[in-house]
Tab-separated table of C-alpha atoms and ligand atoms in Angstrom:
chain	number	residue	atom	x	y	z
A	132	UNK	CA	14.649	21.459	30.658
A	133	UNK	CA	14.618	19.738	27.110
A	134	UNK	CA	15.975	21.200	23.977
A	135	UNK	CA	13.288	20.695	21.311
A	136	UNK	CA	13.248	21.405	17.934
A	137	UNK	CA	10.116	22.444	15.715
A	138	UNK	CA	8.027	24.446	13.491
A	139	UNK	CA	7.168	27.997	14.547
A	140	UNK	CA	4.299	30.587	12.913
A	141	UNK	CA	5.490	33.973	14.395
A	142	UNK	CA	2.759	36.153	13.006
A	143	UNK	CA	-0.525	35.736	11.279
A	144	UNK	CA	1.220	36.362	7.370
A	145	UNK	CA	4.653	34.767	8.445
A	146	UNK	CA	5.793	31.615	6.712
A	147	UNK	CA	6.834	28.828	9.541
A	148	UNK	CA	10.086	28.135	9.749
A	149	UNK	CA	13.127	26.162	12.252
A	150	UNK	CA	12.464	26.850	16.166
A	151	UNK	CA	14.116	25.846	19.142
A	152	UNK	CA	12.068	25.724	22.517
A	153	UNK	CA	12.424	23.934	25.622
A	154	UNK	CA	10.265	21.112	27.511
A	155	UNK	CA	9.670	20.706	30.762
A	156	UNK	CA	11.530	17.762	32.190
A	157	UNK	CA	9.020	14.937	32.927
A	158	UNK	CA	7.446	14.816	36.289
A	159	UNK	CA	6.169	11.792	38.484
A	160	UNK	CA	3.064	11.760	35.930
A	161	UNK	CA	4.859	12.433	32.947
A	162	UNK	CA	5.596	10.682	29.453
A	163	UNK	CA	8.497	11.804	27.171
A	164	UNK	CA	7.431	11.324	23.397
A	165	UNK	CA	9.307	11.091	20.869
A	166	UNK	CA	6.938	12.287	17.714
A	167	UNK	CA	6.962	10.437	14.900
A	168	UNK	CA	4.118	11.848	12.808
A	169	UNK	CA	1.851	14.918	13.169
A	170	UNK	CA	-1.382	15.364	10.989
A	171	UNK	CA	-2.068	19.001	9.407
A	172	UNK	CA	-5.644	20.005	10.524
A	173	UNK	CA	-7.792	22.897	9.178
A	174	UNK	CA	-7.831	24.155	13.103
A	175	UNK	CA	-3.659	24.647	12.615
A	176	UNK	CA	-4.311	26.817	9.885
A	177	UNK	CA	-7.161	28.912	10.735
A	178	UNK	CA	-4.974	29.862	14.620
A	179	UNK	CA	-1.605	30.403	12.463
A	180	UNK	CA	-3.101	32.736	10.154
A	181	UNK	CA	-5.371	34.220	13.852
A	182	UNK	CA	-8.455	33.657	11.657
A	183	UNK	CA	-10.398	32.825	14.661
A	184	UNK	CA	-8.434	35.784	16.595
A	185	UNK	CA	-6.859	36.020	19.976
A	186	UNK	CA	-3.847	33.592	18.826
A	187	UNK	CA	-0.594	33.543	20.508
A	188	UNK	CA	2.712	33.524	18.877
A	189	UNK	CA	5.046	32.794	18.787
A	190	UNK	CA	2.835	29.401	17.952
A	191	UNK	CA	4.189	25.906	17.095
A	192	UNK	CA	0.990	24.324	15.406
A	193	UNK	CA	0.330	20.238	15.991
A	194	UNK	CA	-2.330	18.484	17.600
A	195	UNK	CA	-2.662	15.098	16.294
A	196	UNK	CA	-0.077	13.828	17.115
A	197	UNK	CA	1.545	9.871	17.584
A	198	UNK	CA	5.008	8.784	18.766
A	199	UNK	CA	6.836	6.114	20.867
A	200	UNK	CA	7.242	6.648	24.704
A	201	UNK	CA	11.023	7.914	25.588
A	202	UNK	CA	10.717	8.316	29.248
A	203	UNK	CA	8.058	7.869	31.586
A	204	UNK	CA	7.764	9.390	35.347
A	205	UNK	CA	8.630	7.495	38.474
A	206	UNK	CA	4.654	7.275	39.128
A	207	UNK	CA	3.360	6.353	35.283
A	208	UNK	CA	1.467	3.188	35.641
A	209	UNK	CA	0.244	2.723	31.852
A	210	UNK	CA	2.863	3.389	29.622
A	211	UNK	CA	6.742	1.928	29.149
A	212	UNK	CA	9.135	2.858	27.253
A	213	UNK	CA	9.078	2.439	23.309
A	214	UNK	CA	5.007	1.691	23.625
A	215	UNK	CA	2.841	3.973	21.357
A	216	UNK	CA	1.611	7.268	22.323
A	217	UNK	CA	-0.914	9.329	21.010
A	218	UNK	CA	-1.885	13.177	21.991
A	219	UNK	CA	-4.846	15.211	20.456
A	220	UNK	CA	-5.756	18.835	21.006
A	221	UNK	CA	-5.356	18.719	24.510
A	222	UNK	CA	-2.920	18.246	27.298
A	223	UNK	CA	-4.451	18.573	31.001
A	224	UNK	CA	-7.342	20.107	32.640
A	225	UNK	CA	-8.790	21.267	36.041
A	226	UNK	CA	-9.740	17.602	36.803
A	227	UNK	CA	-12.576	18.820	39.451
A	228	UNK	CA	-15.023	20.255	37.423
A	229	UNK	CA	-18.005	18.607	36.635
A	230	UNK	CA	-17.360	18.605	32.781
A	231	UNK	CA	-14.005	16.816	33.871
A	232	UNK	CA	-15.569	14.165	36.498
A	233	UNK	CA	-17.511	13.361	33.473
A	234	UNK	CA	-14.937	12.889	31.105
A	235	UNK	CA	-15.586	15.748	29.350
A	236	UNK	CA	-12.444	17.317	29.627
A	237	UNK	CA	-12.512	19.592	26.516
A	238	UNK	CA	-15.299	21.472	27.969
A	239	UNK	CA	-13.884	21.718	31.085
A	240	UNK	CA	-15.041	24.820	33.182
A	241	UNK	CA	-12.181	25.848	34.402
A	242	UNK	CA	-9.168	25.661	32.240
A	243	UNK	CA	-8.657	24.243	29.416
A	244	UNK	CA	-4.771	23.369	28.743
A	245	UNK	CA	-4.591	23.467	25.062
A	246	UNK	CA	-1.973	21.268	23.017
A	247	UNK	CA	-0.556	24.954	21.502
A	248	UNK	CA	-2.065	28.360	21.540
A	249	UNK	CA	-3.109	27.822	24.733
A	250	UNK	CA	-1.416	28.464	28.278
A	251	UNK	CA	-0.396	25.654	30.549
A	252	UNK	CA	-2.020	25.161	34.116
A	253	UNK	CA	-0.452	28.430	35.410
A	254	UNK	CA	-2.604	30.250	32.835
A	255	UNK	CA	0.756	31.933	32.099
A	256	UNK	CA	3.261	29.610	30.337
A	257	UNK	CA	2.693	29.600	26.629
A	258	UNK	CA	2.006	25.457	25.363
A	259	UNK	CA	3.578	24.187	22.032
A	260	UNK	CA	2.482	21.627	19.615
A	261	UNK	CA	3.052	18.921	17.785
A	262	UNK	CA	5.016	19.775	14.938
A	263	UNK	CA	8.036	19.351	16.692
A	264	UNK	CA	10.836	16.700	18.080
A	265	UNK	CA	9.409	15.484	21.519
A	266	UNK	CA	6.272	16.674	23.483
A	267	UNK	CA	6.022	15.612	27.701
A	268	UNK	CA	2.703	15.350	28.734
A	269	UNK	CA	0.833	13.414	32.152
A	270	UNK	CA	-0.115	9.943	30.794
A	271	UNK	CA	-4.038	10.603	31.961
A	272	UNK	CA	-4.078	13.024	28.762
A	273	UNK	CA	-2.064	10.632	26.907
A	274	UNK	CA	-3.862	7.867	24.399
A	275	UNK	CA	-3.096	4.243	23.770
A	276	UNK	CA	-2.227	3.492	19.846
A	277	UNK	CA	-2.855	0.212	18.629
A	278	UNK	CA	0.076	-1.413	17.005
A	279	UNK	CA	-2.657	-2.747	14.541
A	280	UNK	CA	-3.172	1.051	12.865
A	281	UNK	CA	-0.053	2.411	10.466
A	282	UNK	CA	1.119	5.283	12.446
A	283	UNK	CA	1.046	7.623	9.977
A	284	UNK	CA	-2.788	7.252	9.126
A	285	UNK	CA	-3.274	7.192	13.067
A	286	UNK	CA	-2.416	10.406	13.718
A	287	UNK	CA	-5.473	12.412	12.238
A	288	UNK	CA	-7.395	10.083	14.363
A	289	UNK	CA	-6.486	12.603	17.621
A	290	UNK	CA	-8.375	15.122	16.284
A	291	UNK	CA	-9.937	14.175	13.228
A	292	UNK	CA	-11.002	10.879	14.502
A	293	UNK	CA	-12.225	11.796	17.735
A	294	UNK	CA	-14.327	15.284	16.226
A	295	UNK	CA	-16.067	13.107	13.813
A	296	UNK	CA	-16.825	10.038	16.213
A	297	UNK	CA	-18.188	11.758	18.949
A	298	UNK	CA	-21.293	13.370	17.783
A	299	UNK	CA	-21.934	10.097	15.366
A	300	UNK	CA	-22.030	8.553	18.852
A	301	UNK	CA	-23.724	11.348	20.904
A	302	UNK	CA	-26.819	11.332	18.327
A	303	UNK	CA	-26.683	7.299	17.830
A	304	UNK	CA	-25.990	7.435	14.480
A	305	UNK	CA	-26.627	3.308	13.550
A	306	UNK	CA	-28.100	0.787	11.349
A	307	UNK	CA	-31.509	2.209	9.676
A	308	UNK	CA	-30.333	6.037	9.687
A	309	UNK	CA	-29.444	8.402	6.950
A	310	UNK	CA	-26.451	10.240	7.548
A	311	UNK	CA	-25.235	13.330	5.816
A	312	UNK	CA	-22.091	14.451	5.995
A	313	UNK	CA	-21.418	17.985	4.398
A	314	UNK	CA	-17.348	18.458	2.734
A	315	UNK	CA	-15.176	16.511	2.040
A	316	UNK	CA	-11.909	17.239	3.793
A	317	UNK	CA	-9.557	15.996	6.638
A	318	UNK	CA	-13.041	15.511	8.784
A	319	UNK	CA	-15.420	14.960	6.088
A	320	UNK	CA	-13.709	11.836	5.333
A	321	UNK	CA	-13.295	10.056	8.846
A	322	UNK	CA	-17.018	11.034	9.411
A	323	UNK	CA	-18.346	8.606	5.812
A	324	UNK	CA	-15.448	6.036	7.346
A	325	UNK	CA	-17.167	6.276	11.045
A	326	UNK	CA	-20.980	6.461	9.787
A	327	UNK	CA	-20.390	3.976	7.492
A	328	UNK	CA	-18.907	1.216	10.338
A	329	UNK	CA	-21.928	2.168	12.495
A	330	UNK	CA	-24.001	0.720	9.686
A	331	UNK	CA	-25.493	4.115	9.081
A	332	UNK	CA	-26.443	4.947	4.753
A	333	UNK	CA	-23.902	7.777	4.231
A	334	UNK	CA	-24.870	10.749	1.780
A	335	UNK	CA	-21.780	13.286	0.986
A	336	UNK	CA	-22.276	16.746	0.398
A	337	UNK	CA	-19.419	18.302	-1.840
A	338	UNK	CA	-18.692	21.086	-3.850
A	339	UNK	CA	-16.209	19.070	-5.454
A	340	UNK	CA	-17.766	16.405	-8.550
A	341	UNK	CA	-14.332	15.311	-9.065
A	342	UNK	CA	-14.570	13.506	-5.308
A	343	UNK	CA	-17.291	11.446	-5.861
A	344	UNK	CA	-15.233	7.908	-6.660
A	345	UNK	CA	-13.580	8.919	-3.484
A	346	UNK	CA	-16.728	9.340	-1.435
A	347	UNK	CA	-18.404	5.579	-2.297
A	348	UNK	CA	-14.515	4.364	-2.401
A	349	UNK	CA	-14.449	5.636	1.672
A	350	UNK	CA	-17.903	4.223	2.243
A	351	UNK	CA	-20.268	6.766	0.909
A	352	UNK	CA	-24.087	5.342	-0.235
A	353	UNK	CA	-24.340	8.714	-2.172
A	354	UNK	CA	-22.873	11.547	-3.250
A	355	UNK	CA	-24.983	15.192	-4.037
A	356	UNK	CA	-22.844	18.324	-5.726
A	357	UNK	CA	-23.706	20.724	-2.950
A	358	UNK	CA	-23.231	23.840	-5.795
A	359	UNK	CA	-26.248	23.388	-7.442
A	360	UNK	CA	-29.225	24.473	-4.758
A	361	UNK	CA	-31.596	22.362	-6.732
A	362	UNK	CA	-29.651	18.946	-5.711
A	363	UNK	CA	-30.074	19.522	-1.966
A	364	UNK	CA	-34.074	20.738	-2.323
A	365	UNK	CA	-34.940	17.150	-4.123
A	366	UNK	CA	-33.658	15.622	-0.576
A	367	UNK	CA	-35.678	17.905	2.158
A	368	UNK	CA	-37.058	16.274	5.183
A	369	UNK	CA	-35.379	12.770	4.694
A	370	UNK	CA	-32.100	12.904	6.638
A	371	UNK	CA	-31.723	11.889	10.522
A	372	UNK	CA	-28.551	13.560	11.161
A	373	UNK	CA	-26.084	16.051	9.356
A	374	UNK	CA	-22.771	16.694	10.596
A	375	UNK	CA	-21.025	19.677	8.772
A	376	UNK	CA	-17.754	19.634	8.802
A	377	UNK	CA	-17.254	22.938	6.612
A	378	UNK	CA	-14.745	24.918	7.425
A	379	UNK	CA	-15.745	28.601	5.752
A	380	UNK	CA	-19.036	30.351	5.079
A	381	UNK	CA	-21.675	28.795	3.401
A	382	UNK	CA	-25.741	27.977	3.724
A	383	UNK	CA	-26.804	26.274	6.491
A	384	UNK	CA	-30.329	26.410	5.633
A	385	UNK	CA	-29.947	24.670	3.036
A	386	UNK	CA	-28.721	21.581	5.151
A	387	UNK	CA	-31.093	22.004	7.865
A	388	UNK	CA	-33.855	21.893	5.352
A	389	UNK	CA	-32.843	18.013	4.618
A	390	UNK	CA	-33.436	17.018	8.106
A	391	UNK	CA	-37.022	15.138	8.605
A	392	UNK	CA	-39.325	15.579	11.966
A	393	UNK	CA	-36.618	15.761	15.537
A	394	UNK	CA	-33.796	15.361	13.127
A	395	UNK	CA	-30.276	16.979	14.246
A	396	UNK	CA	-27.542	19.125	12.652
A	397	UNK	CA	-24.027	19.069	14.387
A	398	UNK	CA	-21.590	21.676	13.309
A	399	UNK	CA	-18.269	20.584	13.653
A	400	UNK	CA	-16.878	22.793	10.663
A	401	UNK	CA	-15.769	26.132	12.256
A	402	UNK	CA	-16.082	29.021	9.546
A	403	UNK	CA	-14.507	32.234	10.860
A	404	UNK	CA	-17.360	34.202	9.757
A	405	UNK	CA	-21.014	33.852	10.910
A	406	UNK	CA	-23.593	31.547	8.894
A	407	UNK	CA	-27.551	32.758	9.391
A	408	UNK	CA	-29.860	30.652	10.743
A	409	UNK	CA	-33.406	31.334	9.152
A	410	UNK	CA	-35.946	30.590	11.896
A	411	UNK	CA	-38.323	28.837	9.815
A	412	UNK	CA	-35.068	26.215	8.865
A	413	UNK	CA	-35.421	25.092	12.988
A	414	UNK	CA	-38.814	25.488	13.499
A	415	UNK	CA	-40.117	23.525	10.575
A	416	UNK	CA	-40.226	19.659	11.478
A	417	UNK	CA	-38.986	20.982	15.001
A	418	UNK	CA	-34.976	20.402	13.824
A	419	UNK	CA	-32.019	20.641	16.328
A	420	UNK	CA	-29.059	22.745	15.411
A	421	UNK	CA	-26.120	21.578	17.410
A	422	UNK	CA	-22.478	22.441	18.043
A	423	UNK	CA	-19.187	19.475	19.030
A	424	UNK	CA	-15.918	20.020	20.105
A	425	UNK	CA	-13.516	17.289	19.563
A	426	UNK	CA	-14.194	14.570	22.643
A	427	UNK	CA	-12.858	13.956	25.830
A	428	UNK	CA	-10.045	11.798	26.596
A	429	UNK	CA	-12.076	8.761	27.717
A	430	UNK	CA	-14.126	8.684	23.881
A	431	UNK	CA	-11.098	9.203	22.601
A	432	UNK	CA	-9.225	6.218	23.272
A	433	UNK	CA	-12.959	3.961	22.896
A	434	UNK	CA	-12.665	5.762	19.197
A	435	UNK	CA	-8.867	4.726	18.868
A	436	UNK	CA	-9.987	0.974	20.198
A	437	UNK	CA	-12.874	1.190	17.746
A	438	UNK	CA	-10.959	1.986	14.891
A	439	UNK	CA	-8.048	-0.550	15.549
A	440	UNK	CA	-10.779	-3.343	16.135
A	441	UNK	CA	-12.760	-1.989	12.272
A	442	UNK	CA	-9.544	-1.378	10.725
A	443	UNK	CA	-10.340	2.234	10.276
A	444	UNK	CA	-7.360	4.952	9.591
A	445	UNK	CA	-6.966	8.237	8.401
A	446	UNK	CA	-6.079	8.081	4.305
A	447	UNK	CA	-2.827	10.695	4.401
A	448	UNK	CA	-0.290	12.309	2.392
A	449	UNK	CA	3.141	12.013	4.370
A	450	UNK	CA	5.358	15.149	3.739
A	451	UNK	CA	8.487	16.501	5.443
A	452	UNK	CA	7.987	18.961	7.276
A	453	UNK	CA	10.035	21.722	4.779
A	454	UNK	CA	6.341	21.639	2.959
A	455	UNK	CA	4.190	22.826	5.649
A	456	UNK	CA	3.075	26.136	3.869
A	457	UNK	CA	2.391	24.220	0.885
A	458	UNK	CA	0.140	21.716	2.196
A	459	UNK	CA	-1.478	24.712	4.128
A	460	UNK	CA	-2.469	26.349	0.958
A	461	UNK	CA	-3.479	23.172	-0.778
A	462	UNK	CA	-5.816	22.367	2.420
A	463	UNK	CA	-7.210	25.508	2.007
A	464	UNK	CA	-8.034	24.639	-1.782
A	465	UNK	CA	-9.791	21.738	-1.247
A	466	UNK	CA	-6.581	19.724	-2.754
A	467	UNK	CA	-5.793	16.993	-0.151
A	468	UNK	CA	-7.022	13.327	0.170
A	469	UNK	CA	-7.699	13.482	2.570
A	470	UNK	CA	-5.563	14.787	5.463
A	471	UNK	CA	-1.562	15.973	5.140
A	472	UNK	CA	0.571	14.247	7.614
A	473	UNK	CA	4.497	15.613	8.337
A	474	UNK	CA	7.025	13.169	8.975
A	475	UNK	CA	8.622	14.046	11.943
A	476	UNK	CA	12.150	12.446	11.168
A	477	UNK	CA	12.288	15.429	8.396
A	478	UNK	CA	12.719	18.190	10.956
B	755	LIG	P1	-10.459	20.491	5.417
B	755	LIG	O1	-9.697	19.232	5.289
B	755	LIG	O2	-9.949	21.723	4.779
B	755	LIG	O3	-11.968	20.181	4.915
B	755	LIG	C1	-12.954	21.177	4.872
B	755	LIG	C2	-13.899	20.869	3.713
B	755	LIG	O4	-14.915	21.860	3.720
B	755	LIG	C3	-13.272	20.986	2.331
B	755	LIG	O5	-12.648	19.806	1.944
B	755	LIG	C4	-14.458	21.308	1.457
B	755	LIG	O6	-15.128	20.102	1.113
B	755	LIG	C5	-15.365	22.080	2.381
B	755	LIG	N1	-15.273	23.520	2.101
B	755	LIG	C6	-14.193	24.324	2.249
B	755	LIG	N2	-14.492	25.583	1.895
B	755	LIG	C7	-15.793	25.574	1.506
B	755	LIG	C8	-16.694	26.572	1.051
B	755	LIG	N3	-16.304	27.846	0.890
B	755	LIG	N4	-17.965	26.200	0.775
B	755	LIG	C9	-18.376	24.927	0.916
B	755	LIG	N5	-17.551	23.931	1.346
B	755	LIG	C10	-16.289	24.254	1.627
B	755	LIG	O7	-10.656	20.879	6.960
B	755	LIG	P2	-10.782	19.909	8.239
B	755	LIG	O8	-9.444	19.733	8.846
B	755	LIG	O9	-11.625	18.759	7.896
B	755	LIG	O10	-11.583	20.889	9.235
B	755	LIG	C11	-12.880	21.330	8.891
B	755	LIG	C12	-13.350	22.391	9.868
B	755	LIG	O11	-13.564	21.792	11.140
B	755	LIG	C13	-12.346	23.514	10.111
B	755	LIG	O12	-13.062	24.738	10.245
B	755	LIG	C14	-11.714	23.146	11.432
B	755	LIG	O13	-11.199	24.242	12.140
B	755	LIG	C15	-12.891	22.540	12.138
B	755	LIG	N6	-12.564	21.633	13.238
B	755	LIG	C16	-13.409	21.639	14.298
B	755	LIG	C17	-13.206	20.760	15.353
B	755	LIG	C18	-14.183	20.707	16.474
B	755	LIG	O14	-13.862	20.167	17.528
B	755	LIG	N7	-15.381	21.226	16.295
B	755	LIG	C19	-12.102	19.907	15.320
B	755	LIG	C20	-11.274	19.923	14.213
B	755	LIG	C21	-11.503	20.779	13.168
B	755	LIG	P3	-15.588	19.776	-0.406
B	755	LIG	O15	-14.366	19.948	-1.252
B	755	LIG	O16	-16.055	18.381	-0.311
B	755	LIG	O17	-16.685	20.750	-0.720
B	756	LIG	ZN1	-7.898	19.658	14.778
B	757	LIG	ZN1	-12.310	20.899	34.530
């Protein structure tokens, strides 16, 4: 087994704090990684503080994650050592199910194996995330990393990215379209980047006026204080597609209203509490409400090539790793542009 050093939650109101764990020792299939930077994602904070419930601790947070290869299996074809490595949220699946023959891993039927606060393939074995030293995981689940991207601004891309990008491309978001994308956060941000390199005319939904520069700076066309219900009612029935990326309570209706005729809402944005859907918000101009989960591993590396090839990256604050409560509180107020990022070599 491998010593390996990290970041551990123990409870739901417990700081993190120093932990040592082991690692399986790398099989046939296997890549070692050395992690070199791990991006902070709302997701890490709503399962360390068990807003969603059912969370298992002790739990060492992480799933965007980018190193270098340190070891690779007798039987690993496409990585070598030092080549970057990326992991998102996560690390194998059943590999039989149809969701999986289709590249659909995250949905597979089966189970699941996620990156941390999940159970390996024995349904048993606690799994442990990226906030930590190394991480061994079969290269199939492993992505490619362009030396093009600055590693630090790659790593939101592994769950971010990939959350964002998928549903742009599922609901072929493209030149001609207008786009809505509803906060302004770690997701918010790589969705006006993504729309706006699919040629799409990106509107922002905030509650924050002092983001607005940001917005048009990251690609926006527009930008609407969400606060004020009067803003969103002067733009019913014109949008194509909304993704909302909102990550507590708040009015759905109000977004659904903007769609036009067969438009589509995609929640990404996964409040802890319920949001109401008013019937008449659906059934009006015949709107789709939809749901995505992050992407499968095939969509995520075409998202990872797509980004190298438009020079698209995350825009990060690097931190050591010491500050990890603090940028968890200062995610959760909104203060962050536009995704925290630890530096591994701080641990
Ligand atoms: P984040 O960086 O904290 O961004 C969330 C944004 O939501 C905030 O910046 C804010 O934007 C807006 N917001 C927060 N509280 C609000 C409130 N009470 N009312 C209205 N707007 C509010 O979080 P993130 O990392 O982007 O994640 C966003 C959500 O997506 C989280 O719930 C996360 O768990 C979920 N997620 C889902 C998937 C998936 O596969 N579906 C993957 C990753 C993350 P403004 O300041 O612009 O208003
Ligand atoms: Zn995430
Ligand atoms: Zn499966």
């Amino acid at each position: 087994m491998l010593p390996t050093r990290g970041y551990v939650a123990k409870g739901p109101a417990s700081k993190l704090e120093p932990f040592t764990f082991e690692r399986r020792e790398p099989g046939p299939h296997d890549v070692l990684i050395d992690i070199l930077y791990c991006g902070i994602c709302h997701s890490d904070i709503h399962q360390a503080r068990d807003e969603w419930g059912g969370a298992i601790f002790p739990m060492v947070p992480g799933h965007e994650i980018v190193g270098r290869v340190a070891r690779v299996g007798s039987r690993v074809k496409r990585f070598k050592i030092g080549a970057l490595a990326g992991v998102g949220c996560f690390v194998d699946s059943c590999r039989r199910c149809a969701s999986c023959k289709q590249g659909l891993e995250q949905h597979c039927e089966e189970h699941l194996v996620l990156t941390y606060n999940g159970t390996e393939k024995d349904k048993k074995t606690p799994t442990y995330g990226g906030y930590s030293s190394q991480i061994v995981v079969d290269e199939k689940y492993t992505l490619k990393i362009s030396p093009k991207l600055s590693l630090p601004n790659a790593a939101p891309l592994l769950c971010a990215g990939i959350t964002t990008y998928s549903p742009l491309r599922r609901f072929h978001v493209g030149r001609g379209q207008r786009v809505g994308v509803v906060g302004l956060g770690g997701l918010g941000h790589m969705a006006i980047k993504l729309a706006a390199a699919m040629d799409a005319e990106v509107t922002v939904f905030s509650t924050a006026k002092a983001k607005e520069q940001d917005a048009r700076r990251l690609g926006a066309h527009a930008f609407v204080v969400s606060k004020d219900p009067k803003n969103l009612e002067a733009l019913a029935n014109r949008f194509d597609f909304i993704l909302d990326t909102v990550s507590a309570p708040h009015d759905l209706n109000a977004y659904l209203n903007l769609l036009r005729r067969d438009g589509a809402l995609a929640l990404v944005g996964a409040s802890p509490e319920p949001l109401a859907v008013e019937p008449f918000s659906l059934i009006h101009q015949r709107r789709t409400l939809s749901g995505s989960l992050i992407g499968g591993i095939r969509e995520t590396q075409e998202m990872l090539d797509f980004c190298a090839k438009k020079n698209i990256a995350s825009d990060v604050e690097v931190i050591p790793i010491q500050q990890v409560d603090a940028a968890y509180d200062r995610t959760v107020n909104g203060d962050v542009r536009y995704r925290f990022v630890i530096d591994m070599k701080t641990l």
